[in-house]
Amino acid sequence: MRAAILCGGRGTRLREVSETLPKPMVRIGDKPVIWHIMKIYASHGIKDFVLLLGYKGDIIRDYFLGYYAKQVPVTVDLSSSGSERLTFHGNQTEDWRVTLVDTGDAAMTGARVRRARDFLGDDTFCLTYGDGVGDVNITSLVDFHRDHGRTATLTGVYPPGRFGDLAVSEGAVQSFNEKPQVSGGHINGGFFVMNANFIDDYLDDREDLVLEVDPMKRLTEKQDLMMFPHNGFWQPMDTPREHKLLNDLWASGRAPWKTW
C-alpha cells in the first residue's frame, strides 16, 4: 500500500519559524516533520510514499535525493570519476521507497492528488497532510476502511475548534463543514484512506480544486465517506506555538506520536 503526503502548501502562519522552508521541512528535533509522519506510517508497514510537491518542492526533493549520504559516513574520491567516486560506509537507514511528484506551485489539495494519479496505482492508498502528527493506529484505520466498503475514510479527531466540523451517524459522515467558527465534535484530522476510484470519480485537474470542499461534500451526499474515530493524540503544526509544543514534546522523550 502507498501513502501520499500533501507537501505543497506555503505555511503562511508558520513564517515566524521559517520563511525559507516548505512547511513539511520545518524540524521537530533534528528531523523535518515529514520524516516523523513517514515514520508513523512505516511503523505500520507502509513504506511506499508519494510526496505531492508544490511550493519550494525542490528543497524536499533535494533532502530525499541526498538522504542516504547525510545519514552515514561517506568518502568522496576526487581523483576518480563515475560511480566509484562515492563510497558509503554503513547500512541503509530507512527501507522506504519515495516518489517525488511536482504537482504545481499553486495547485490546491484536490488538484495535487489528481495530478499524482499515475503514481498512486489502482489499489487503495493512504493520504494525509505534511504538517500533522498523531498516534493514529494506521493498521486499524486501514482495516476499518476495508471492512466498511465505502470509497473513502477520514480520521476524526478532537483538537482545537478551527478545523473542519463533521456530523456523523453510524460511522458515515453526514456533513462536512470546513473551518466552522465553532466546533464541538470530531474534526477532520487527515489520515485518509481512499479507494483508487476516488481520484477518477471525485477529482479533476482544476488548479483551484480543494479536496476538503467539493470532493468531500460529494462523498457525503453519496454516503460514500466514513469516519475512523481517533481519541488519542493529534496535533497539526500551523503556528509557531504549535511548532514549539511539538518540539518540547519531542525533547522531553515523551512524544505521543513516536510509535516506532
Coordinates of C-alpha atoms in Angstrom, one line a residue:
M1 CA 0.0 0.0 0.0
R2 CA 1.2 3.5 -0.8
A3 CA 0.8 6.7 1.3
A4 CA 0.5 10.0 -0.4
I5 CA 1.5 13.1 1.5
L6 CA 0.4 16.6 0.6
C7 CA 3.6 18.7 0.7
G8 CA 2.7 21.8 -1.5
G9 CA 1.3 24.4 0.9
R10 CA 3.0 27.6 1.8
G11 CA 2.5 27.5 5.6
T12 CA 1.9 31.3 5.9
R13 CA 1.0 31.1 9.6
L14 CA 4.4 29.5 10.3
R15 CA 6.6 32.2 8.7
E16 CA 7.8 33.3 12.1
V17 CA 9.6 30.0 12.4
S18 CA 10.8 29.8 8.8
E19 CA 10.4 31.8 5.7
T20 CA 12.8 29.8 3.6
L21 CA 11.5 26.2 4.0
P22 CA 8.3 24.5 2.8
K23 CA 6.3 23.5 5.9
P24 CA 7.0 19.7 5.7
M25 CA 10.7 20.5 6.1
V26 CA 10.3 22.5 9.3
R27 CA 12.0 20.5 12.0
I28 CA 10.8 18.7 15.1
G29 CA 14.1 17.9 16.9
D30 CA 16.7 17.2 14.2
K31 CA 14.3 15.8 11.6
P32 CA 11.7 17.5 9.4
V33 CA 8.0 17.0 10.3
I34 CA 7.5 14.9 7.1
W35 CA 10.1 12.4 8.4
H36 CA 8.0 12.0 11.6
I37 CA 4.9 11.4 9.5
M38 CA 6.6 8.8 7.3
K39 CA 7.9 7.0 10.4
I40 CA 4.3 6.8 11.7
Y41 CA 3.3 5.0 8.5
A42 CA 6.4 2.9 8.3
S43 CA 5.8 1.6 11.9
H44 CA 2.6 0.0 10.4
G45 CA 4.3 -1.5 7.4
I46 CA 3.5 1.2 4.9
K47 CA 6.9 2.3 3.4
D48 CA 6.0 3.3 -0.2
F49 CA 5.4 7.0 -0.3
V50 CA 4.3 9.5 -2.9
L51 CA 5.1 13.1 -2.0
L52 CA 2.9 15.7 -3.7
L53 CA 5.3 18.7 -4.1
G54 CA 4.5 22.3 -4.7
Y55 CA 5.9 25.4 -3.0
K56 CA 9.7 25.1 -2.6
G57 CA 9.4 21.4 -3.6
D58 CA 13.0 21.3 -4.7
I59 CA 14.1 21.6 -1.1
I60 CA 12.1 18.4 -0.3
R61 CA 13.4 16.7 -3.4
D62 CA 17.0 17.5 -2.5
Y63 CA 16.5 16.3 1.0
F64 CA 15.5 12.8 -0.2
L65 CA 17.9 12.6 -3.1
G66 CA 20.7 13.2 -0.6
Y67 CA 19.1 11.4 2.3
Y68 CA 21.5 8.4 2.5
A69 CA 24.6 10.5 2.1
K70 CA 23.6 12.6 5.0
Q71 CA 22.9 9.7 7.3
V72 CA 26.1 7.6 7.1
P73 CA 29.8 8.4 6.6
V74 CA 30.8 8.9 3.0
T75 CA 34.2 9.0 1.2
V76 CA 34.4 11.2 -1.9
D77 CA 37.3 10.2 -4.2
L78 CA 38.1 13.4 -6.1
S79 CA 40.8 11.5 -8.2
S80 CA 38.3 9.3 -10.0
S81 CA 35.1 9.7 -11.9
G82 CA 31.8 7.9 -12.4
S83 CA 30.1 5.7 -9.8
E84 CA 33.3 4.9 -7.9
R85 CA 33.7 8.4 -6.7
L86 CA 31.4 7.9 -3.7
T87 CA 31.8 5.2 -1.1
F88 CA 29.1 4.9 1.6
H89 CA 30.0 3.3 4.9
G90 CA 27.1 1.8 6.8
N91 CA 23.7 0.3 6.2
Q92 CA 20.6 1.8 4.6
T93 CA 18.9 3.9 7.3
E94 CA 15.3 3.6 6.1
D95 CA 13.8 0.9 3.9
W96 CA 11.4 3.4 2.2
R97 CA 10.5 4.0 -1.4
V98 CA 9.9 7.6 -2.0
T99 CA 8.4 9.1 -5.2
L100 CA 8.6 12.8 -5.6
V101 CA 5.9 14.4 -7.8
D102 CA 5.8 18.1 -8.8
T103 CA 2.1 18.9 -8.7
G104 CA 2.4 22.6 -9.3
D105 CA 3.3 25.6 -7.3
A106 CA -0.2 27.0 -6.8
A107 CA -2.4 23.9 -7.1
M108 CA -4.9 23.2 -4.3
T109 CA -5.1 19.9 -2.5
G110 CA -7.6 18.1 -4.7
A111 CA -5.7 19.0 -7.9
R112 CA -2.4 17.8 -6.3
V113 CA -3.9 14.3 -5.7
R114 CA -5.4 14.2 -9.2
R115 CA -2.1 15.1 -10.8
A116 CA -0.3 12.2 -9.0
R117 CA -2.8 9.7 -10.3
D118 CA -0.3 7.8 -12.4
F119 CA 1.9 7.2 -9.3
L120 CA -0.8 6.1 -6.9
G121 CA -1.7 2.9 -8.8
D122 CA -5.0 1.1 -8.9
D123 CA -5.2 -0.1 -5.3
T124 CA -6.4 1.5 -2.0
F125 CA -4.0 4.2 -0.8
C126 CA -3.5 6.4 2.3
L127 CA -3.4 10.2 2.1
T128 CA -2.5 12.8 4.7
Y129 CA -1.2 16.3 5.2
G130 CA 2.5 17.1 5.5
D131 CA 2.2 19.0 8.7
G132 CA 0.4 16.9 11.3
V133 CA 1.4 14.1 13.6
G134 CA -0.6 11.7 15.9
D135 CA -0.6 8.3 17.4
V136 CA -3.2 7.1 14.9
N137 CA -3.3 3.3 14.6
I138 CA -2.8 3.1 10.8
T139 CA -3.3 -0.7 10.8
S140 CA -6.7 -0.4 12.4
L141 CA -7.6 2.6 10.2
V142 CA -6.9 0.6 7.0
D143 CA -8.8 -2.5 8.4
F144 CA -11.8 -0.2 9.2
H145 CA -11.8 1.1 5.6
R146 CA -11.6 -2.3 4.0
D147 CA -14.5 -3.6 6.2
H148 CA -17.0 -0.8 5.5
G149 CA -16.6 -0.9 1.7
R150 CA -17.1 2.8 1.0
T151 CA -14.9 4.9 -1.2
A152 CA -13.2 7.0 1.4
T153 CA -12.3 7.2 5.1
L154 CA -11.0 10.1 7.1
T155 CA -9.8 10.1 10.7
G156 CA -11.9 12.2 13.1
V157 CA -10.1 13.8 16.0
Y158 CA -10.8 16.2 18.8
P159 CA -8.4 19.1 18.9
P160 CA -8.8 23.0 18.5
G161 CA -12.0 24.2 17.0
R162 CA -10.7 25.9 13.9
F163 CA -10.8 23.0 11.6
G164 CA -13.5 21.1 9.6
D165 CA -16.5 20.1 11.7
L166 CA -18.1 16.7 11.0
A167 CA -21.6 15.4 11.6
V168 CA -21.6 11.6 11.8
S169 CA -24.3 9.0 12.0
E170 CA -23.4 5.3 12.4
G171 CA -19.9 6.0 11.2
A172 CA -20.9 7.7 8.0
V173 CA -20.1 11.3 7.5
Q174 CA -23.4 13.2 7.0
S175 CA -22.0 16.7 6.5
F176 CA -18.5 18.2 6.1
N177 CA -18.2 21.8 7.2
E178 CA -14.6 23.0 6.6
K179 CA -13.3 25.5 9.1
P180 CA -16.5 26.5 11.0
Q181 CA -16.5 29.3 13.6
V182 CA -17.3 26.9 16.5
S183 CA -16.7 23.2 16.7
G184 CA -17.7 20.8 19.5
G185 CA -17.3 17.4 17.9
H186 CA -14.9 15.4 15.7
I187 CA -12.9 17.3 13.1
N188 CA -11.0 16.3 10.0
G189 CA -7.6 15.1 11.1
G190 CA -6.4 13.9 7.7
F191 CA -5.0 10.3 7.7
F192 CA -7.4 9.4 4.9
V193 CA -7.7 6.0 3.2
M194 CA -9.1 6.1 -0.3
N195 CA -10.1 3.6 -3.0
A196 CA -8.4 4.3 -6.3
N197 CA -11.7 5.1 -7.9
F198 CA -11.9 8.2 -5.7
I199 CA -9.4 10.0 -7.9
D200 CA -11.4 9.2 -11.1
D201 CA -14.9 9.7 -9.7
Y202 CA -14.4 12.8 -7.4
L203 CA -11.4 14.7 -8.6
D204 CA -10.4 16.7 -11.7
D205 CA -7.4 18.8 -12.8
R206 CA -8.7 22.2 -11.9
E207 CA -6.0 24.2 -10.3
D208 CA -8.4 25.5 -7.6
L209 CA -9.9 22.1 -6.7
V210 CA -9.8 21.9 -2.9
L211 CA -10.0 18.3 -1.6
E212 CA -11.9 19.4 1.5
V213 CA -14.7 21.3 -0.3
D214 CA -16.4 19.8 -3.4
P215 CA -15.0 16.3 -3.3
M216 CA -15.7 15.8 0.4
K217 CA -19.2 17.2 0.1
R218 CA -20.0 15.0 -2.9
L219 CA -18.7 12.0 -0.9
T220 CA -21.0 12.8 2.0
E221 CA -24.0 13.3 -0.3
K222 CA -23.5 9.8 -1.7
Q223 CA -22.9 8.4 1.8
D224 CA -19.5 7.3 0.5
L225 CA -17.3 8.7 3.3
M226 CA -16.8 7.1 6.7
M227 CA -15.1 8.4 9.8
F228 CA -12.5 6.4 11.8
P229 CA -12.6 7.9 15.3
H230 CA -9.3 8.7 16.9
N231 CA -9.4 9.7 20.5
G232 CA -5.7 9.8 21.1
F233 CA -3.0 12.4 20.3
W234 CA -3.2 14.5 17.2
Q235 CA -1.6 17.9 16.6
P236 CA -1.0 20.0 13.4
M237 CA 2.0 22.3 13.1
D238 CA 0.4 25.5 11.7
T239 CA 1.7 28.2 14.1
P240 CA 4.9 29.0 16.0
R241 CA 3.2 28.0 19.2
E242 CA 2.3 24.6 17.8
H243 CA 5.9 24.2 16.5
K244 CA 7.2 24.9 20.0
L245 CA 4.7 22.4 21.5
L246 CA 5.8 19.6 19.2
N247 CA 9.5 20.3 19.8
D248 CA 9.0 20.4 23.5
L249 CA 7.3 17.1 23.5
W250 CA 10.0 15.6 21.3
A251 CA 12.7 17.0 23.5
S252 CA 11.0 15.5 26.6
G253 CA 11.3 12.0 25.2
R254 CA 7.6 11.5 25.6
A255 CA 6.3 12.4 22.1
P256 CA 3.0 10.6 21.8
W257 CA 3.3 10.1 18.0
K258 CA 6.6 8.2 18.4
T259 CA 5.1 4.8 17.6
W260 CA 8.3 3.2 16.2

